Amino acid sequence: MFVELERDQQRRYRTCQISRHCGWDTTTGNPGHLSERPLLLIVDASARVTVLTPKFKGTRARLLPIPSDVKWVEWAEDEIPYGQLSDIEGTVFVDGNIRHFTVDGLRIVFPNATVSAAPPEIKQLRERKSEGELELLKSIRQTHKQMHIGMRESDARNLIARALADAGLKDENAALPYGSGTDRRFHLDEFALFDCTASLHGYWSDVTRTLALPASTIPDTHIQIWNFAHSAQHIAFGTAHAGVVAKRVDEASRLFLGLAGYAEYFTHRLGHGIGLEVHEDPYLNGGSEVILQTGHTFSDEPGVYIEGKIGVRLEDCFYIAQNGSAVYLTARVGGPALSPWKP
């Protein structure tokens, strides 16, 4: 297991300390994919961990990367899931990803408990990564691509299907920031956009490249847009350091693209937190008052999207190091793109 046990224990005990201060007795979250069948990870006031799992998924649930001693509680399809748990009283904090029917079920089965959303202090525990977590995030950020002119978007997706969620968007299809393309062929005068995600031991990577294939002849105006996005990414990275307010990082990138005449085409936030989820708190957007701290991890992904013409996005994730500076998680596997032909 790559994430150290000591760190996991410290985080659980810290969860208990914060939660008791906030009047908490139990906290619960969803350690897997959302489903109509509740799969819950529960931490009590003594930092003991219980996993409530559907019985038929019991074996698979035990494969979850939970570096702790765990009590496993299984429920059959004809049983009320929450009824298999020991009696719960006091205050129960639930993670923000918990679905309403789970909250309702806990309230019905445990009427003497108060079920409410976890406070920000709990959420912040996972926002700052340990050295072990950062090493894991660094290790999953290399993807190899073999593409050529005339290849279809679907062919390119299949080449790296194990490592990415969405891939193979080009030019006007790339102008839809997270769209799914129409399976057109790559042309000589077009960029290809790849948004690549992969997971290892429960931790996620997220890298986007807008690139030109070796034989491409890209119009100068499109190269210029690529260069603007590239500069905007580096300006944001240079702005990020411990102590700066998150919205200032977004503003720096957005201001540059505005001066270049492309502010209206940068239609999403600059970045998101990343770790146990691809998108998690904190975020780099114009409304975020979060102060960057050591261990925070973010994506840095400015984009220019002109529908029907071109879309460019460059994304690398970075973390705030012990000395307060920003360091790219892709640094040891090539770092940010150098040019459309050197992604």
C-alpha positions in Angstrom: 0.0 0.0 0.0 1.5 3.3 -1.1 -0.3 5.6 1.3 1.4 5.1 4.7 -0.6 3.6 7.5 0.7 6.2 10.0 -0.7 9.0 7.9 -4.0 7.2 7.7 -4.2 6.8 11.5 -3.2 10.4 12.1 -6.0 11.6 9.8 -8.6 9.4 11.5 -7.6 10.6 14.9 -7.6 14.2 13.7 -11.0 13.6 12.3 -12.2 12.5 15.7 -10.6 15.5 17.4 -12.2 18.0 15.1 -15.5 16.3 15.1 -15.8 16.0 18.9 -15.0 19.7 19.0 -18.0 20.2 16.6 -20.3 18.0 18.7 -19.9 14.8 16.6 -20.1 11.1 17.5 -19.9 9.3 14.2 -19.0 10.3 10.6 -19.7 8.4 7.4 -18.7 8.6 3.7 -19.0 6.6 0.5 -15.7 4.8 -0.3 -16.8 3.6 -3.7 -18.8 4.6 -6.8 -22.3 5.9 -6.1 -24.9 3.2 -6.3 -28.5 2.5 -5.2 -27.0 0.0 -2.8 -25.4 1.7 0.2 -21.7 1.1 0.7 -20.5 3.2 3.6 -17.3 3.8 5.5 -18.0 4.8 9.1 -15.6 6.3 11.6 -16.7 6.4 15.3 -15.6 8.7 18.1 -12.8 6.2 18.9 -11.4 6.3 15.4 -12.6 2.7 14.7 -13.6 2.0 11.1 -16.6 0.1 10.0 -17.6 -0.6 6.3 -21.2 -1.4 5.6 -21.4 -3.3 2.3 -23.9 -5.2 0.2 -23.3 -8.9 1.0 -22.7 -9.9 -2.6 -20.1 -7.2 -2.9 -18.3 -8.2 0.3 -15.3 -9.7 -1.3 -14.8 -6.8 -3.7 -15.3 -4.3 -0.9 -12.4 -5.9 1.0 -10.2 -4.9 -1.9 -10.8 -1.2 -1.2 -7.5 0.6 -0.4 -8.3 1.3 3.3 -5.0 1.0 5.2 -6.7 0.4 8.6 -8.2 -2.4 10.7 -11.8 -2.5 9.5 -15.0 -4.1 10.9 -17.0 -5.4 7.9 -20.8 -5.4 8.2 -22.7 -7.0 5.3 -26.4 -6.7 4.4 -28.5 -8.9 2.3 -30.8 -7.7 -0.5 -33.9 -8.4 1.6 -32.6 -6.5 4.6 -32.6 -2.8 5.6 -28.9 -1.9 5.2 -28.7 0.5 8.1 -30.4 -1.9 10.5 -27.3 -4.1 10.4 -25.3 -1.4 12.2 -24.9 -1.1 15.9 -27.2 1.5 17.5 -26.1 5.0 16.7 -26.9 8.0 18.9 -25.7 11.6 19.1 -24.5 13.5 16.0 -23.6 11.8 12.7 -21.6 13.8 10.2 -22.0 12.7 6.5 -19.7 13.4 3.6 -20.9 15.8 1.0 -21.1 13.0 -1.6 -23.6 10.9 0.4 -26.9 10.6 -1.3 -30.2 11.8 0.2 -31.8 8.4 0.4 -28.8 7.3 2.6 -29.3 10.2 4.9 -33.0 9.5 5.1 -32.4 5.9 5.8 -30.0 6.7 8.7 -32.5 9.1 10.2 -35.3 6.5 10.0 -33.4 3.6 11.5 -31.6 5.8 14.2 -34.3 8.3 15.3 -32.2 9.4 18.3 -29.3 10.5 16.1 -28.8 13.8 14.5 -27.6 13.4 10.9 -26.0 16.4 9.3 -23.4 17.5 6.7 -19.8 17.3 7.8 -18.2 20.7 8.7 -15.5 22.3 6.5 -12.8 21.3 9.0 -13.4 17.6 8.1 -13.4 18.3 4.4 -10.0 20.1 4.7 -8.3 17.0 6.1 -8.2 15.4 2.6 -7.4 18.6 0.8 -3.8 18.7 2.0 -1.8 15.7 0.8 1.0 13.9 2.7 4.4 13.2 1.1 3.4 9.6 0.4 0.2 10.7 -1.3 2.2 13.2 -3.4 4.6 10.5 -4.5 1.7 8.4 -5.6 0.1 11.2 -7.5 3.4 11.8 -9.3 3.8 8.2 -10.3 0.6 7.9 -12.4 1.2 10.8 -14.8 2.7 9.3 -18.0 0.7 8.3 -21.0 2.2 7.0 -24.3 0.4 7.9 -27.5 0.8 6.5 -31.1 -1.2 8.6 -33.5 -1.1 9.5 -37.2 -2.9 11.6 -39.8 -6.1 9.9 -40.9 -6.7 8.1 -37.6 -10.2 8.4 -36.2 -10.9 9.9 -32.8 -12.2 6.5 -31.6 -9.0 4.8 -32.7 -7.0 7.2 -30.6 -9.2 6.7 -27.7 -8.8 3.0 -27.9 -5.0 3.3 -27.9 -5.1 4.8 -24.4 -8.4 3.6 -23.1 -6.9 2.2 -19.9 -5.5 5.5 -18.9 -8.1 8.1 -19.8 -11.7 9.0 -19.4 -12.2 11.2 -22.4 -9.8 11.5 -25.3 -9.4 12.3 -29.0 -11.2 15.6 -29.5 -9.9 17.9 -32.2 -10.4 21.4 -33.3 -14.2 22.2 -33.5 -14.9 19.1 -31.4 -12.3 20.3 -28.9 -14.2 23.6 -28.6 -16.7 21.8 -26.4 -14.5 21.6 -23.3 -15.6 18.2 -22.0 -17.5 17.0 -25.0 -17.3 13.5 -26.6 -16.5 14.3 -30.3 -18.1 12.9 -33.5 -15.4 10.4 -34.5 -14.0 12.6 -37.3 -10.6 11.8 -38.8 -7.5 13.7 -37.9 -6.6 16.3 -40.6 -3.3 17.9 -41.4 -4.4 21.4 -40.3 -6.0 20.4 -37.0 -5.0 20.0 -33.3 -5.9 16.9 -31.3 -7.0 17.4 -27.7 -6.6 14.6 -25.2 -8.0 14.9 -21.6 -6.4 11.9 -19.8 -7.3 10.6 -16.4 -6.0 7.5 -14.6 -6.3 6.0 -11.1 -3.8 4.1 -9.0 -4.6 2.8 -5.5 -7.6 5.2 -5.3 -5.7 8.3 -6.4 -6.3 10.1 -9.6 -4.2 11.9 -12.3 -5.6 14.4 -14.8 -3.5 15.7 -17.7 -4.7 17.5 -20.9 -2.7 18.1 -24.0 -3.7 19.9 -27.2 -1.2 18.7 -29.7 -0.2 18.6 -33.4 0.8 15.4 -35.0 4.3 15.2 -36.6 3.0 15.8 -40.1 0.5 18.5 -39.2 0.5 22.0 -40.8 -1.4 24.1 -38.2 -2.6 27.6 -39.1 -0.6 30.4 -37.5 -3.7 31.8 -35.8 -4.2 28.4 -34.1 -0.6 28.3 -33.0 -1.0 31.7 -31.5 -4.0 30.6 -29.5 -2.1 27.6 -28.3 0.8 29.9 -27.2 -1.7 32.2 -25.3 -3.1 29.2 -23.4 0.4 28.0 -22.7 1.4 31.4 -21.3 -1.8 31.6 -19.2 -1.0 28.2 -17.7 2.5 29.3 -16.7 1.3 32.7 -15.3 -1.2 30.8 -13.1 1.5 28.4 -11.9 3.8 31.4 -11.1 1.1 33.0 -9.1 0.4 29.9 -7.0 2.2 29.7 -3.7 1.4 29.1 0.0 -0.5 32.0 1.4 -2.1 33.3 -1.8 -5.9 33.3 -2.1 -7.1 30.7 -4.7 -9.2 33.2 -6.7 -6.0 35.2 -7.4 -4.5 32.3 -9.3 -7.6 32.0 -11.5 -7.6 35.8 -12.0 -4.0 35.9 -13.1 -4.6 33.4 -15.9 -7.9 35.0 -16.9 -6.5 38.5 -17.0 -3.8 37.4 -19.4 -6.2 35.8 -21.8 -8.4 38.9 -21.5 -5.5 41.1 -22.6 -4.9 38.7 -25.5 -8.6 39.1 -26.5 -9.8 35.7 -25.5 -11.4 36.2 -22.1 -14.9 35.3 -23.4 -13.6 32.0 -24.7 -12.2 30.9 -21.4 -15.5 29.5 -20.1 -14.6 27.4 -17.0 -12.6 27.7 -13.8 -8.9 27.5 -13.9 -8.6 24.3 -11.8 -9.8 21.9 -9.2 -8.3 19.9 -6.4 -7.3 16.3 -7.1 -6.6 13.2 -5.1 -9.1 10.6 -4.1 -11.4 12.2 -6.6 -10.6 13.6 -10.0 -12.4 16.8 -9.0 -12.4 17.7 -5.3 -12.1 20.7 -3.1 -10.5 23.2 -3.0 -11.0 24.9 -6.4 -9.2 27.6 -8.4 -12.1 29.8 -9.4 -13.0 33.5 -9.2 -15.1 33.0 -6.1 -12.7 30.9 -4.0 -11.4 32.5 -0.8 -9.4 29.4 0.1 -5.8 30.2 1.1 -3.3 27.8 -0.6 -1.4 25.7 1.9 1.4 23.1 1.9 0.0 19.8 0.5 -2.8 21.3 -1.5 -3.0 19.8 -5.0 -4.6 21.5 -8.0 -5.1 21.2 -11.8 -3.9 24.2 -13.8 -5.9 24.1 -17.1 -6.7 27.4 -18.9 -8.5 26.9 -22.2 -9.7 28.8 -25.3 -12.8 27.4 -26.9 -14.2 29.0 -30.1 -17.1 26.7 -31.1 -17.0 25.5 -34.7 -13.4 26.6 -35.1 -10.9 25.5 -32.4 -10.4 24.5 -28.8 -7.2 24.5 -26.9 -6.7 23.4 -23.3 -3.4 22.6 -21.5 -3.6 20.9 -18.1 -1.0 19.9 -15.6 -1.5 19.3 -11.9 0.7 20.8 -9.2 1.1 20.8 -5.5 2.3 23.3 -2.9 5.6 22.1 -1.5 7.0 22.4 2.0 8.9 25.6 1.0 5.6 27.1 -0.1 6.3 27.0 -3.9 4.2 25.3 -6.6 5.7 22.1 -8.1 4.2 20.3 -11.1 3.2 16.7 -10.5 4.3 16.0 -14.1 7.8 17.4 -13.5 9.6 14.1 -13.5 7.8 12.7 -16.6 8.5 15.6 -18.9 6.6 18.4 -17.2 4.2 20.8 -19.1 4.0 20.9 -22.8 6.8 22.7 -24.6 5.0 23.2 -28.0 2.2 21.6 -29.9 4.7 19.2 -31.4 6.4 18.6 -28.0 3.5 17.9 -25.7 
